[in-house]
XYZ file of C-alpha atoms in Angstrom:
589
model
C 203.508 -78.155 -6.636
C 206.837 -78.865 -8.246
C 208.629 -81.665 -6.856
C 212.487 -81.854 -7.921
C 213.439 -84.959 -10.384
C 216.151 -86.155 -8.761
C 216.484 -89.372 -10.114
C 216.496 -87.986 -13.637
C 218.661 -85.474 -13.221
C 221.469 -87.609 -11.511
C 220.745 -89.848 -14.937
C 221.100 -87.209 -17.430
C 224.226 -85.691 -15.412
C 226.122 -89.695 -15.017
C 224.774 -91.482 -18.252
C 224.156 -88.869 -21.016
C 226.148 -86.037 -20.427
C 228.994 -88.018 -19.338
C 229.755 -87.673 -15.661
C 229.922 -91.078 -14.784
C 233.157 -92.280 -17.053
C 234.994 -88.473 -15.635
C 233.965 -89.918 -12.035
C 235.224 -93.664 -12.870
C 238.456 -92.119 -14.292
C 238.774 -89.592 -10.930
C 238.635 -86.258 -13.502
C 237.556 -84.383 -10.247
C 239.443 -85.812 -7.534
C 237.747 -87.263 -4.548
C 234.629 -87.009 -5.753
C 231.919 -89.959 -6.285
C 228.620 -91.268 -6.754
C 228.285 -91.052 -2.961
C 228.554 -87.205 -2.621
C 226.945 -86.146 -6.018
C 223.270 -88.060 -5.272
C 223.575 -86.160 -1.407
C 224.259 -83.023 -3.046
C 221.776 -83.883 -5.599
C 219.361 -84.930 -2.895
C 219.733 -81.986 -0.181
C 219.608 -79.641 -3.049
C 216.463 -80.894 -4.503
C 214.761 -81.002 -0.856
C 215.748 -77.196 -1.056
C 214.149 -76.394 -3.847
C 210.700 -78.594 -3.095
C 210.149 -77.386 0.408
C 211.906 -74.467 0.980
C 211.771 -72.768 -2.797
C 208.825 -73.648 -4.463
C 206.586 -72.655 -1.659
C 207.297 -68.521 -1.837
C 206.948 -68.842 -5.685
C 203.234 -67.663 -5.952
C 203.713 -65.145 -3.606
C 206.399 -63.767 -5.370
C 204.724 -63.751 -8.659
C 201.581 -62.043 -6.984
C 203.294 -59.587 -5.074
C 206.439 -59.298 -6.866
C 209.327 -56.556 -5.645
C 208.914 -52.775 -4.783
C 210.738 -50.301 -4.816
C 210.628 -46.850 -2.728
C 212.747 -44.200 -1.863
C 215.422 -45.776 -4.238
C 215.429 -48.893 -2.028
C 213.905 -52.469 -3.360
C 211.877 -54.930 -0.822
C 211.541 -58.155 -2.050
C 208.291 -60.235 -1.744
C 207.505 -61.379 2.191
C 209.723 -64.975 3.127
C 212.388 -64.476 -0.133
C 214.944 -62.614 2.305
C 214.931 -65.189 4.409
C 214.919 -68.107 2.105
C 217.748 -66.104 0.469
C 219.414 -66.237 4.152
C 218.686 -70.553 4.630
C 220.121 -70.905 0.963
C 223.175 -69.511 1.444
C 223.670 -70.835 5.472
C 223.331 -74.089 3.082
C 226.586 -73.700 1.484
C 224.575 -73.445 -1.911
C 226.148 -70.016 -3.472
C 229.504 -71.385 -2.608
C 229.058 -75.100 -4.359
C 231.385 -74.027 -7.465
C 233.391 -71.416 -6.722
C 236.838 -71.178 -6.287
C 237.948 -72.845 -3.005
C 240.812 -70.287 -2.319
C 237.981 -67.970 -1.927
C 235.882 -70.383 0.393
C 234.040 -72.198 -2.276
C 233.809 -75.792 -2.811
C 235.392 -76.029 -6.151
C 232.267 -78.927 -7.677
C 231.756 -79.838 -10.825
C 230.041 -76.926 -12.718
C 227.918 -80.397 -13.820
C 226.627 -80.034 -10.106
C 226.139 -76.386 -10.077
C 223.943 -76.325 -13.345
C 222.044 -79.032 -11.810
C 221.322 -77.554 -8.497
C 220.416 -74.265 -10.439
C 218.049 -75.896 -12.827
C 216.103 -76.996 -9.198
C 216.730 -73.288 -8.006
C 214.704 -71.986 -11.186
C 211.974 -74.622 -11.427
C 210.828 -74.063 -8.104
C 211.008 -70.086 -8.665
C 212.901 -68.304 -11.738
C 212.927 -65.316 -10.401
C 214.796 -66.130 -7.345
C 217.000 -68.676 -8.843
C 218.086 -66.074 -11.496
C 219.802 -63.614 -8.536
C 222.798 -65.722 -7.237
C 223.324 -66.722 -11.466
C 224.316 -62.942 -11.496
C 226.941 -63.483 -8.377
C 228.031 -66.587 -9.874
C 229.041 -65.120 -12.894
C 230.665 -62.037 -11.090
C 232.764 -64.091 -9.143
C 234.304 -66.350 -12.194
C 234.403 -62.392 -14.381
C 236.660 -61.136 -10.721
C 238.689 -64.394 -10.572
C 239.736 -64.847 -13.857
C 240.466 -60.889 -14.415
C 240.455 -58.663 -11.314
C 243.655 -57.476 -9.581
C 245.078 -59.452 -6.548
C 243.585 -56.568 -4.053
C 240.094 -56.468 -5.654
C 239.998 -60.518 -4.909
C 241.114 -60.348 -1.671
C 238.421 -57.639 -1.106
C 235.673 -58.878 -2.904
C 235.407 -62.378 -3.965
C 235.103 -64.215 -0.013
C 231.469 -62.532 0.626
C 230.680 -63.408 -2.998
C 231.375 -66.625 -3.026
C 229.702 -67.297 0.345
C 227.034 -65.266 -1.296
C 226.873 -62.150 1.597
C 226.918 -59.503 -0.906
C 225.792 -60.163 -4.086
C 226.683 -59.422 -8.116
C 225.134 -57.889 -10.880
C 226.037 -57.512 -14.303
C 225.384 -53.827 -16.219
C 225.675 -53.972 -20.281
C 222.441 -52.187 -21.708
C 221.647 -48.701 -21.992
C 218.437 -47.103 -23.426
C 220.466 -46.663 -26.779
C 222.371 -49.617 -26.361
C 220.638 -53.000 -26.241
C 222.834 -55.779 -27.852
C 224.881 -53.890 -30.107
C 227.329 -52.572 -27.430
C 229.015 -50.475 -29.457
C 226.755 -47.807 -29.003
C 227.555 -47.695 -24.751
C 227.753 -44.296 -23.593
C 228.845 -45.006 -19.967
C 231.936 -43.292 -19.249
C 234.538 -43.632 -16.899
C 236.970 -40.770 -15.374
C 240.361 -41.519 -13.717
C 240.648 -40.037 -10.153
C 244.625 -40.574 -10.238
C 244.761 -42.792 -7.267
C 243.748 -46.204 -9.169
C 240.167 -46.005 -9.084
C 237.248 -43.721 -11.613
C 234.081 -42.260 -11.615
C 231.296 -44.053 -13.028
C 228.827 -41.369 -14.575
C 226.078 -43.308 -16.815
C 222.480 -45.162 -17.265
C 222.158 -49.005 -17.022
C 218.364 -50.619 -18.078
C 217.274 -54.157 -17.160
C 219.468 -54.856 -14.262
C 218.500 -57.947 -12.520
C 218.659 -57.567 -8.840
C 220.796 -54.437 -9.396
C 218.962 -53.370 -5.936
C 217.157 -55.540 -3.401
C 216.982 -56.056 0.152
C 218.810 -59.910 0.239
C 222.133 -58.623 0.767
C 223.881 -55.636 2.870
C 226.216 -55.104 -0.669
C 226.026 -55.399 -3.827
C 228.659 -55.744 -5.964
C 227.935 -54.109 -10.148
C 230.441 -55.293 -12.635
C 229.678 -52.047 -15.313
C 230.906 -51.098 -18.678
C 232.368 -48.052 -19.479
C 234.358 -46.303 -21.891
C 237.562 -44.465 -20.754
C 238.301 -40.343 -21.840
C 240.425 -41.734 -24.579
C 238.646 -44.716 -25.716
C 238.217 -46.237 -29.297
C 235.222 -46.119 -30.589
C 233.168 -48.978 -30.900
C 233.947 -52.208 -28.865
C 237.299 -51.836 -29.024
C 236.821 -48.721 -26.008
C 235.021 -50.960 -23.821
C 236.722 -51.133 -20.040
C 234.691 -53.017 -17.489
C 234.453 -51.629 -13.737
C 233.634 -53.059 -10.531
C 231.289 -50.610 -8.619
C 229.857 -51.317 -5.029
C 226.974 -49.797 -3.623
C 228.585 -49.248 -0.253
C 232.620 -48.410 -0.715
C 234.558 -51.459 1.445
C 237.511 -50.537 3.960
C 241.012 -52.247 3.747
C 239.319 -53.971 6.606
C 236.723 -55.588 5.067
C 234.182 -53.332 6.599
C 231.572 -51.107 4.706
C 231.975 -47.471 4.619
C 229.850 -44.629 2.600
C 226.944 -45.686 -0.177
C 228.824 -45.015 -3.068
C 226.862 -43.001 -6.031
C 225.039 -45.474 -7.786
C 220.957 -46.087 -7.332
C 217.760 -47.592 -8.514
C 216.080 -44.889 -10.350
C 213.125 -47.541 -11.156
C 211.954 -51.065 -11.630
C 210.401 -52.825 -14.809
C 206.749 -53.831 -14.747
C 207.686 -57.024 -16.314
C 205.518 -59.791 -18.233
C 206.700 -62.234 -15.660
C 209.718 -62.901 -13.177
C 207.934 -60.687 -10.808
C 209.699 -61.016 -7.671
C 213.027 -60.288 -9.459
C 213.641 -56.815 -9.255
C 214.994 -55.234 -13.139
C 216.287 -52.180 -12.393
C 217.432 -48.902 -13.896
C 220.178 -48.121 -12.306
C 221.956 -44.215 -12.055
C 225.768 -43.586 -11.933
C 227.050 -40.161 -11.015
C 223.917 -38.592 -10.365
C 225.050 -37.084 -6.556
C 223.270 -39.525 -5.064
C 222.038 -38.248 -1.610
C 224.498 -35.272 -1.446
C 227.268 -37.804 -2.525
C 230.523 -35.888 -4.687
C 229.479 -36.912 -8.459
C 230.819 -40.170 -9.772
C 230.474 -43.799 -8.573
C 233.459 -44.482 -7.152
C 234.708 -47.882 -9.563
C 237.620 -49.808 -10.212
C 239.377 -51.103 -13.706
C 239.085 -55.443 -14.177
C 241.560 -56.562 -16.109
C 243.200 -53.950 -18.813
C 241.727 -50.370 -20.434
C 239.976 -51.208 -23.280
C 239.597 -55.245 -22.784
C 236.387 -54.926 -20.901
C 234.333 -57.053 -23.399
C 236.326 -60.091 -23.208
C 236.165 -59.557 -19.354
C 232.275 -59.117 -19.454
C 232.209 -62.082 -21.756
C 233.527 -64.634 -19.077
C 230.966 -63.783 -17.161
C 228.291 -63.526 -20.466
C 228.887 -66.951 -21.148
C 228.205 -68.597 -17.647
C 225.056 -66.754 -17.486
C 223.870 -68.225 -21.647
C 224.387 -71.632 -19.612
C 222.467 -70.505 -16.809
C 219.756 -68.873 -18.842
C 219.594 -72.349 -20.621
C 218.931 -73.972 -17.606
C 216.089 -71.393 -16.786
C 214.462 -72.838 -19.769
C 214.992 -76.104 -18.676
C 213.189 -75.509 -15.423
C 210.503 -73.710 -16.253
C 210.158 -76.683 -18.788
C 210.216 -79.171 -16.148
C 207.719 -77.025 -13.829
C 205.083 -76.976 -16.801
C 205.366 -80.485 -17.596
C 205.437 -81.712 -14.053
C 201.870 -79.291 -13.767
C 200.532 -80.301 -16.935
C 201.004 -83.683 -16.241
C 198.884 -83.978 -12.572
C 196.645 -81.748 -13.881
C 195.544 -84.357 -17.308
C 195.172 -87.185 -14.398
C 193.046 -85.047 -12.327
C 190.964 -83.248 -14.819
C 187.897 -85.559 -16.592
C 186.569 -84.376 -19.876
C 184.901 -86.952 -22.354
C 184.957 -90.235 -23.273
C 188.332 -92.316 -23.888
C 188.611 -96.196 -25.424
C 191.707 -96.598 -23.024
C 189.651 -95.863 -19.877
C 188.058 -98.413 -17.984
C 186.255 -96.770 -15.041
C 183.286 -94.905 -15.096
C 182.285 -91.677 -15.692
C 184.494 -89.011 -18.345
C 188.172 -90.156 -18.437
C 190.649 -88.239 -16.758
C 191.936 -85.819 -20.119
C 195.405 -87.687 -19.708
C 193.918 -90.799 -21.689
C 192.866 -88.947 -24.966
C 195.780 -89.018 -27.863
C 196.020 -86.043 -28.023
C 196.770 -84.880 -24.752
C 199.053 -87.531 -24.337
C 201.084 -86.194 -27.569
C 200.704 -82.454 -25.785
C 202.682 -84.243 -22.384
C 205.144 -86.404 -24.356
C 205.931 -83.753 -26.420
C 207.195 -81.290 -23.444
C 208.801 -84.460 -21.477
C 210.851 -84.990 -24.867
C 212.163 -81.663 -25.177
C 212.868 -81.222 -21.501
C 215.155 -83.775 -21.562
C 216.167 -83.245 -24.718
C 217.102 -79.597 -23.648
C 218.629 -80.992 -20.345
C 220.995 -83.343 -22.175
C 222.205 -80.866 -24.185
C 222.950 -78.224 -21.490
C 224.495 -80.686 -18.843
C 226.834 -82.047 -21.600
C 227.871 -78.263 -22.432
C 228.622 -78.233 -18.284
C 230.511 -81.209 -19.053
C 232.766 -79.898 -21.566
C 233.165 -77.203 -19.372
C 233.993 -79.130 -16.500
C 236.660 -81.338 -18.889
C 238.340 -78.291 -20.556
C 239.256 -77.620 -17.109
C 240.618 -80.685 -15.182
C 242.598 -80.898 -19.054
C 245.548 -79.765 -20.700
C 247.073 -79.381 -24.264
C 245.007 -80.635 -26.912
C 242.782 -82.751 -24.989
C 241.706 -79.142 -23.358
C 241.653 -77.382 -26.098
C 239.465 -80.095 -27.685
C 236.924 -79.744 -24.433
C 236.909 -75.944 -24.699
C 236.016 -75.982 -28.805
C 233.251 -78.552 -27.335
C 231.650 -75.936 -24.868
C 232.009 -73.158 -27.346
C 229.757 -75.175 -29.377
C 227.132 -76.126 -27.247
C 226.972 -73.004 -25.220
C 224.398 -71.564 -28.037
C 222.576 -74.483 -28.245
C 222.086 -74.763 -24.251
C 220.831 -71.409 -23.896
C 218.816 -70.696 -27.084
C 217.461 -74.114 -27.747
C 216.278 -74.730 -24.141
C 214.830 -71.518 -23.581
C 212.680 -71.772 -27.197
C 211.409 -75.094 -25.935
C 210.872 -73.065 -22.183
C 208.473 -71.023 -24.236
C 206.944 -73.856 -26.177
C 206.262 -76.259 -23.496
C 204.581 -73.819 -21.462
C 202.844 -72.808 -24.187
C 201.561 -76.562 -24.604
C 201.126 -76.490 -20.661
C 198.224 -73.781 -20.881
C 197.121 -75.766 -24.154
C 196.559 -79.160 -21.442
C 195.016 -76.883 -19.102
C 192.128 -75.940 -21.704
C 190.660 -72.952 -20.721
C 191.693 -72.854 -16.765
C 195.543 -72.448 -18.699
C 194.228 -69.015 -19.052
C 193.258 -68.157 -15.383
C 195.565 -67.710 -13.180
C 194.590 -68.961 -9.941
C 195.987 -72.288 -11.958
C 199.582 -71.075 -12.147
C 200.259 -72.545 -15.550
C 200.082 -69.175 -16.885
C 202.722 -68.055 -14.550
C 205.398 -70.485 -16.419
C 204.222 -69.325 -19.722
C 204.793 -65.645 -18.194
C 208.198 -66.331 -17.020
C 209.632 -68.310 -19.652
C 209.031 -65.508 -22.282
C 212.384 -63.487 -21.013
C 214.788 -66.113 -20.890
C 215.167 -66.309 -25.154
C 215.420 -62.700 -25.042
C 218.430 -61.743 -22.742
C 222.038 -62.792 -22.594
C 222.029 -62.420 -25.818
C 218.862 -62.955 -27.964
C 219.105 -66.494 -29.183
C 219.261 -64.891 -32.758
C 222.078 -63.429 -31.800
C 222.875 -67.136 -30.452
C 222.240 -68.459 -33.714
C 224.568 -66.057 -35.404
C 226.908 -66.820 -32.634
C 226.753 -70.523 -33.646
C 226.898 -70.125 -37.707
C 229.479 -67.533 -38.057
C 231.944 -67.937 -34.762
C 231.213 -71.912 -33.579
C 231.158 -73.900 -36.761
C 234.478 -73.111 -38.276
C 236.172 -74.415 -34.700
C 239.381 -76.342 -35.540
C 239.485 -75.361 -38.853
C 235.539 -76.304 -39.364
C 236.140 -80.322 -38.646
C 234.957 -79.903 -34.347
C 231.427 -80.162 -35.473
C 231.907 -82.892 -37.945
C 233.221 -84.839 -35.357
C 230.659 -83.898 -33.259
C 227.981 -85.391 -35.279
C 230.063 -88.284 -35.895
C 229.975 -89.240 -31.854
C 226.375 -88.581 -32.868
C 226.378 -91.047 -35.071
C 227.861 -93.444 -33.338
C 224.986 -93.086 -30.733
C 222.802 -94.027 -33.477
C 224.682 -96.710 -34.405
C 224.410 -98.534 -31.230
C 220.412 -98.395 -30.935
C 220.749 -99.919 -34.183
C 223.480 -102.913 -33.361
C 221.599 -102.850 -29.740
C 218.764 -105.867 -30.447
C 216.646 -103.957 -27.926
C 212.823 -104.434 -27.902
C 211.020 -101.136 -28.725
C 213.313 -99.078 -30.640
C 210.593 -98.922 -33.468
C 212.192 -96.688 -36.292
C 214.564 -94.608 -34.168
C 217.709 -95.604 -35.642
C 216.453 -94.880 -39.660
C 215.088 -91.424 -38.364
C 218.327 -90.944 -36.092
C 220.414 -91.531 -39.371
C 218.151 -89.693 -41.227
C 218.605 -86.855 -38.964
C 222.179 -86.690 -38.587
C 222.633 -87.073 -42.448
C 220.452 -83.608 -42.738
C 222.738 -82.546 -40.344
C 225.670 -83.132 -41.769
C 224.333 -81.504 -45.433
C 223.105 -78.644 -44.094
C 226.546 -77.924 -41.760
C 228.857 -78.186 -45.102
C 226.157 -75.936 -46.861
C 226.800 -73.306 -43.844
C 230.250 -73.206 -43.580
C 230.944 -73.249 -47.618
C 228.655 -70.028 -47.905
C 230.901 -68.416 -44.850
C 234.155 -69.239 -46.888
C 232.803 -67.610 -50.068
C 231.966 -64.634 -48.097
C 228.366 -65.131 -48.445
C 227.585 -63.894 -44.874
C 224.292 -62.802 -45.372
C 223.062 -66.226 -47.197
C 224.363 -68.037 -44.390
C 222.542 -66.126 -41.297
C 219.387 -66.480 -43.273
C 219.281 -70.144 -42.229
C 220.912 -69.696 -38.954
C 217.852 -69.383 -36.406
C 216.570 -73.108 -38.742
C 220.291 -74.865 -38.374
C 220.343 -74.104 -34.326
C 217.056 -75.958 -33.755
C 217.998 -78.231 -36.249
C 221.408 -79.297 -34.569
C 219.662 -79.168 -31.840
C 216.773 -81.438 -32.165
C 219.470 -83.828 -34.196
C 221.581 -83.923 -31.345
C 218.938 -84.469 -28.354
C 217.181 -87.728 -30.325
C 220.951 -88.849 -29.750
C 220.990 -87.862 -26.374
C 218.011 -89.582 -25.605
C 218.836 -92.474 -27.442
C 221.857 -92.985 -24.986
C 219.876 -92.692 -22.262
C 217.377 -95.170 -23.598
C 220.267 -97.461 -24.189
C 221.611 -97.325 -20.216
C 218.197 -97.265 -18.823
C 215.430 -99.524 -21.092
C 212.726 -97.913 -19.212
C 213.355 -94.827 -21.228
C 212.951 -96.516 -24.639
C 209.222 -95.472 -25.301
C 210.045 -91.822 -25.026
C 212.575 -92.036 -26.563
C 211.008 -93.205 -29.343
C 208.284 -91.407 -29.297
C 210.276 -88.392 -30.321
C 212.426 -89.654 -33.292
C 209.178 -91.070 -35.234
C 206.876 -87.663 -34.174
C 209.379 -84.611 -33.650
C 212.718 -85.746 -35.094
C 210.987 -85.452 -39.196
C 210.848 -81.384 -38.306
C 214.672 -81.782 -38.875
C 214.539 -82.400 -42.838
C 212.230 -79.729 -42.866
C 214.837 -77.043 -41.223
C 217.561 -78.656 -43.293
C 215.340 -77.194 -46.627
C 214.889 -73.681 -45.008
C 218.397 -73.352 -44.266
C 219.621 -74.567 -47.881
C 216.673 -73.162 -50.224
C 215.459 -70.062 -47.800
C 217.556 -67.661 -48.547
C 216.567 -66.038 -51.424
C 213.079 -65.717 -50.965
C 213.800 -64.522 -47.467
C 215.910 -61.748 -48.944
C 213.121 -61.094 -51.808
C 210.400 -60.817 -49.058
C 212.067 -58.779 -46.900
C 212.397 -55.989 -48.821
C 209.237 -55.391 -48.573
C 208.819 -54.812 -44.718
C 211.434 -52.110 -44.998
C 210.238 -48.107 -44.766
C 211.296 -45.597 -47.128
């Protein structure tokens, strides 16, 4: 069963991704060592023996839904209940609204436990925790005062509603509409697909952020207003009055994430006699509801990129007990009798270094993107606007690279497993199961990719990422100038790396100054991984040089998974054309 890494988690979060120096310099206040390795601690206790427990249950049984209402597998209301009488939904929200204001470092952290112990119940509350910052950086005084206590405590919880059966990621195409009443609020008539948790049986509310376009609205994106929709209408009081007109028509018989209920969800249907119309209000201005939706979009690609992280971690932590349990065969590095335990063949030992390399690797990367976060907001002026250009960067990294390697290393988990990977009274196949959502929604991680090429590499003029790499660098410098035993060849294939890098970044952004969009997206998909992959033998290479302990892994993956980089380097500079040329040929008359 999973047990959470603590230890190297509080590591990654202090000595790679950079909370220890904000901590030294008091960035955030009061807050030290002390009280981030209790939170650390309680939370991953949590997740171990409360969490982790109800995962196979859920996966088995999974939610159902009947007369328009959703029950949830038997024990996940309840653990729902303990999680948030721990304070847990509440660790970084706003403390005006009874939150505790931490680090979004911590709260990343914390929800990378939440989702390796069981993705489909850590992925509810990354709904509400979006909602609230969408409400509390855009709602109306009188929708916070309403709304944003009970979600922060986590009493009601939040959903977010983008796609429609016409409309998957090009929202453009939303048909949703919205109809002024004349006192300040509309009616919500429209049909939402893949709504996590837009119904379950945790909560006595539940709280749908929803797009929808206005009588009068431009067409395309530009006539996109965002509304906040409750199933049950609150009183001035505080109290809940009627079910509004919104309901769960059905729920997805998914690939994995069982327990998680994706619903479709109906809006001005005259739901149970109800007057037509969800009853809704506007957040923020008419026509702005995008750039609304998209606060809460892009806390949810960072918690999304932790999902891959944990499912990561889950598989590896499986695979790994499994290869020292399981005998198979003959091995020169075993010295007992009988077959070896699988663990001491090669090439099972590449299969587990492999996925412990680009779990942490992924890790790094998405608690340094926290970190930016985190510094863009204790900031100001150009040292802020420096953090923020930082998280805009890494934000499609985190979630596209970490869930990719979510996929992979549970992929290689089923591979250690050998044919028992396949059965499912193992559980390995349940990570392999759940992992294959999380590069698919909030945003495909193509769309990542083209997010990354076209929108994040011309920050500040196009020189943020050159400086990025050149902290890089310096990262590599130091294993070099370190003097360390057992570095091997990881600074030649660090600067080796980094120089492909760099090429292949200047290649990118010349093409989108000549106008050569299409040229440069054809090597976008390559250049994420291959920043990627550049940027976590780094990572890991500070690690190494804080902790020596960590210098074999670290190793390990710049002399047998850091040489795929010069590879995607060449795809993204010389795969272009024959892309273009071949795909012509898939397309239908």
């Amino acid at each position: 069963m999973y047990r959470a890494p603590v230890e190297d988690i509080a590591f990654t979060l202090k000595h790679v991704a950079g909370m220890k120096s904000a901590l030294d310099a008091g960035r955030f206040g009061d807050l030290g060592d002390d009280l981030v390795d209790a939170v650390l601690g309680e939370a991953g206790r949590f997740a171990t023996e409360e969490v982790a427990p109800l995962y196979t249950i859920g996966d088995r049984q999974g939610a159902v839904l009947k007369d328009a209402a959703v029950t949830t597998p038997p024990g996940w209301k309840e653990l729902y209940r303990r999680w948030i009488d721990g304070g847990w939904n509440a660790l970084s929200g706003p403390e005006e609204y009874g939150g505790q204001a931490l680090p979004t470092m911590l709260g990343v952290a914390a929800l990378e436990m939440w989702n390796s112990a069981a993705m489909a119940f850590g992925i509810g509350p990354t709904l509400t925790m979006g909602a609230v910052e969408a409400l509390d950086k855009h709602a109306s005084t009188d929708l916070k005062a309403k709304y944003l206590e009970k979600l922060v405590s986590g009493e009601w919880m939040g959903t977010m509603n983008l796609t429609e059966p016409q409309a998957g990621s090009d929202l453009a195409a939303l048909r949703a509409r919205a109809e002024p009443v004349g006192d300040g609020s509309y009616r919500i008539f429209g049909q939402k697909i893949f709504i996590t948790y837009g119904e379950h049986d945790f909560t006595d509310n539940i709280i749908h952020l929803v797009l929808a376009r206005l009588p009068d609205a431009p067409a395309g994106t530009r006539g996109i207003s965002l509304f906040l929709v409750p199933k049950f209408l609150v009183g001035d009081d505080g109290a809940l009055g009627a079910r509004n007109d919104v309901f769960c028509s059905g729920l997805e018989h998914k690939l994995g994430i069982h327990a998680s209920p994706t619903c479709t969800m109906i809006y001005g249907d005259g739901f149970q006699g109800a007057k037509p119309g969800a009853i809704g209000w506007l957040i923020g201005e008419e026509n702005k509801g995008l750039a609304c939706m998209f606060t809460m979009m892009n806390n949810a690609r960072l918690c999304v990129g932790m999902q891959g992280v944990a499912v990561a971690e889950a598989a590896t932590q499986k695979a790994i007990a499994y290869a020292n349990e399981r005998r198979q065969g003959k091995a020169a590095s075993y010295t007992g009798t009988g077959m070896a335990p699988i663990v001491h063949h090669p090439d099972v030992q590449r299969n587990l270094l492999t996925m412990k390399a680009l779990t942490q690797t992924a890790r790094a990367i998405s608690y340094s993107c926290a970190h930016a976060i985190d510094m863009a907001r204790v900031s100001a002026g150009d040292e802020a606007a420096h953090w923020r250009d930082r998280a805009n960067l890494l934000t499609p990294l985190a979630k596209a690279f970490s869930t990719d390697i979510g996929v992979e290393i549970a992929s290689l988990g089923l591979q250690v497993h050998g044919g028992m990977g396949f059965i499912e009274e193992t559980g390995a196949a349940a990570f392999y199961r759940d992992a294959r959502i999380a590069p698919i929604y909030e945003g495909t991680n193509g769309i990542q990719a083209i997010d990354l090429v076209m929108r994040k590499l011309p920050l500040g003029g196009g020189d943020h990422v050159h400086g990025y790499i050149a902290e890089l660098a310096d990262m590599a410098a130091a294993v070099r100038t370190s003097n360390l035993q057992g570095f091997g060849r990881t600074a030649d294939a660090l600067d080796a790396a980094l120089g492909d890098l760099s090429e292949a970044t200047r290649f990118l952004q010349k093409l989108a100054a000549e106008g050569r969009a299409d040229e440069a997206l054809a090597g976008a998909t390559p250049y994420l991984r291959l920043i990627s992959l550049a940027a976590g033998g780094a990572y890991l290479a500070r690690g190494a040089l804080a902790d020596q302990g960590r210098i074999p892994l670290c190793r390990f993956f710049a002399e047998n998974l850091l040489g795929e980089v010069s590879a995607l380097r060449a795809r993204v500079i010389d795969g272009a054309e024959s892309l273009a040329a071949a795909g012509k040929t898939l397309i239908s008359a």
